[in-house]
XYZ file of C-alpha atoms in Angstrom:
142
model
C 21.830 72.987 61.270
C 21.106 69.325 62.170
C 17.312 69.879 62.083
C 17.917 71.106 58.839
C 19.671 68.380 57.241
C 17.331 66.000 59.376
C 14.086 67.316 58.004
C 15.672 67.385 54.518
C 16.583 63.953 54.695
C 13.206 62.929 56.138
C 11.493 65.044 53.140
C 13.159 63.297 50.792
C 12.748 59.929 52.122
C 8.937 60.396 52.075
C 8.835 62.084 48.279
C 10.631 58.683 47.448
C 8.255 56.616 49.004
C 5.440 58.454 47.744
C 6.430 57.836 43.781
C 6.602 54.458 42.301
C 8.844 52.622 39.944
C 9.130 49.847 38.125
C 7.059 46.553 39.413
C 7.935 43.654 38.481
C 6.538 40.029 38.815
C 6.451 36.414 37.550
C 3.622 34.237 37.542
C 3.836 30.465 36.876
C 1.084 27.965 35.617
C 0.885 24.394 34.266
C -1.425 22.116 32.241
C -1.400 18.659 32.092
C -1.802 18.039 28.088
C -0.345 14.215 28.009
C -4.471 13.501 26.918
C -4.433 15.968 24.015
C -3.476 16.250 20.582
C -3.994 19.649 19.981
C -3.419 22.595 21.862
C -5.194 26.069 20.737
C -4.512 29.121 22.696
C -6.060 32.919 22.704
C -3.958 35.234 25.489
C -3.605 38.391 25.798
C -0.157 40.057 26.205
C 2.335 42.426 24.229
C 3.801 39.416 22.934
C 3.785 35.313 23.075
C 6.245 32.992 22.330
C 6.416 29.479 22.005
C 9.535 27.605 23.619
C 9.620 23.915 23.321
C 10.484 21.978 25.682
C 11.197 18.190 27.316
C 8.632 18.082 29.930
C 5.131 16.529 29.252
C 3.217 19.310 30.858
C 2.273 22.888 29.099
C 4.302 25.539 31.422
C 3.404 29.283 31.124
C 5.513 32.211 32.043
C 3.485 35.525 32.426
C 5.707 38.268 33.002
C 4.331 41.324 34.312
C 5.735 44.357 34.411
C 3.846 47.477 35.361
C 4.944 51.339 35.715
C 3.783 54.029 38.026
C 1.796 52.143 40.501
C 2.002 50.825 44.156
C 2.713 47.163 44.796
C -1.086 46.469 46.432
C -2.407 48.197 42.928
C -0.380 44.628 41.267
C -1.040 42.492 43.531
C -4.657 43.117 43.208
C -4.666 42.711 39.826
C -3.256 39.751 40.393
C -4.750 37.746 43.240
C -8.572 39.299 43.121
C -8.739 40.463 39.193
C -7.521 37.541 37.757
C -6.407 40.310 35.135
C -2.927 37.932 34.166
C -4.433 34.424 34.614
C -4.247 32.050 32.181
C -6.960 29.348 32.600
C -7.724 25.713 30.266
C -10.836 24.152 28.363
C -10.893 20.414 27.018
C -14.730 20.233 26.629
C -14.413 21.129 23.303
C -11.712 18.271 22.151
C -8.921 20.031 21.838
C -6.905 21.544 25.016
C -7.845 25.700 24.672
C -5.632 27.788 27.007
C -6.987 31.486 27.191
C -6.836 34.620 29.155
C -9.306 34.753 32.177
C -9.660 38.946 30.964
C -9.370 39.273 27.717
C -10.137 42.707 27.626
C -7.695 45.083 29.702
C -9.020 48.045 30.489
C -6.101 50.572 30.904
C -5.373 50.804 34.780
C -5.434 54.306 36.204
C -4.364 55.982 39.721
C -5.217 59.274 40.796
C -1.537 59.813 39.115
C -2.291 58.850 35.987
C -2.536 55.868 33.550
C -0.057 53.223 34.261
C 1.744 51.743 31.469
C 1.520 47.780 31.459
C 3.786 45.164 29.665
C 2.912 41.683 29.848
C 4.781 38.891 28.215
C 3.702 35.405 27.972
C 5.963 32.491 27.500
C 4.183 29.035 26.275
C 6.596 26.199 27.037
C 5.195 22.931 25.391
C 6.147 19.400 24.968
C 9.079 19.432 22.021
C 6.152 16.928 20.790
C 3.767 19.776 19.430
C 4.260 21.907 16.175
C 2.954 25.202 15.653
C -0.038 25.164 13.158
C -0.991 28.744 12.386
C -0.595 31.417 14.566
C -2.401 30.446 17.466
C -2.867 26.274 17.345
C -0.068 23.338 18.250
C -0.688 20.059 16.828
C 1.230 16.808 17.979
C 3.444 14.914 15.678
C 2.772 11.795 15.203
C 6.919 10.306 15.558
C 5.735 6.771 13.505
């Protein structure tokens, strides 16, 4: 009877381990914009909002969440892909943040398709005003 409930239990612990869940994860980045006057961004995510804010720095918030895949399946999206990083241009005049990927390929196990939600959180300097959908200009407080 013991083996029974013993190799039972151990049959169920390893069909648990085996399927995945929910993976969450947070990733942090900031910009030093105190030189710029305009701030024009292009990321891709399921949805971006602009919070303003007292620092003097742009902060982004990526939040990743991903569905029916391991934890080393996200963290090598994250660390060797690059597929959620969010990287800056001046050479152009005016600060450009943008997606390191901007095209996501769907990711796929031998399961199946994963589904992906990324949201993206812009904090800027309380300074800026949004311009258009996709450009913050500094106001000029004189």
């Amino acid at each position: 009877m013991t083996k029974k409930i013993f190799f039972s239990a151990f049959f169920s612990f390893c069909l648990a381990t085996l399927s995945f869940s929910q993976l969450e994860k947070t990733i942090h980045q900031t910009f030093d914009v105190s030189q710029s006057n305009a701030i024009s961004f292009d990321l891709v995510s399921d949805s971006t909002v602009i919070v303003p804010w007292a620092g003097n720095n742009v902060l982004t918030e990526t939040k990743i969440e991903l569905y029916d895949a391991s934890p080393s399946i996200l963290k090598h999206f994250i660390e060797k892909d690059q597929r959620y990083a969010i990287q800056a241009d001046s050479t152009s005049g005016v600060f450009r943040l943008s997606s390191v990927k901007m095209k996501r390929e769907p990711i796929r196990t031998k399961n199946g398709e994963c589904y992906e939600n990324v949201q993206i959180r812009l904090f800027v300097p309380d300074d800026f005003e949004l311009q258009g959908k996709n450009k913050l200009v500094r106001v000029d407080e004189n």
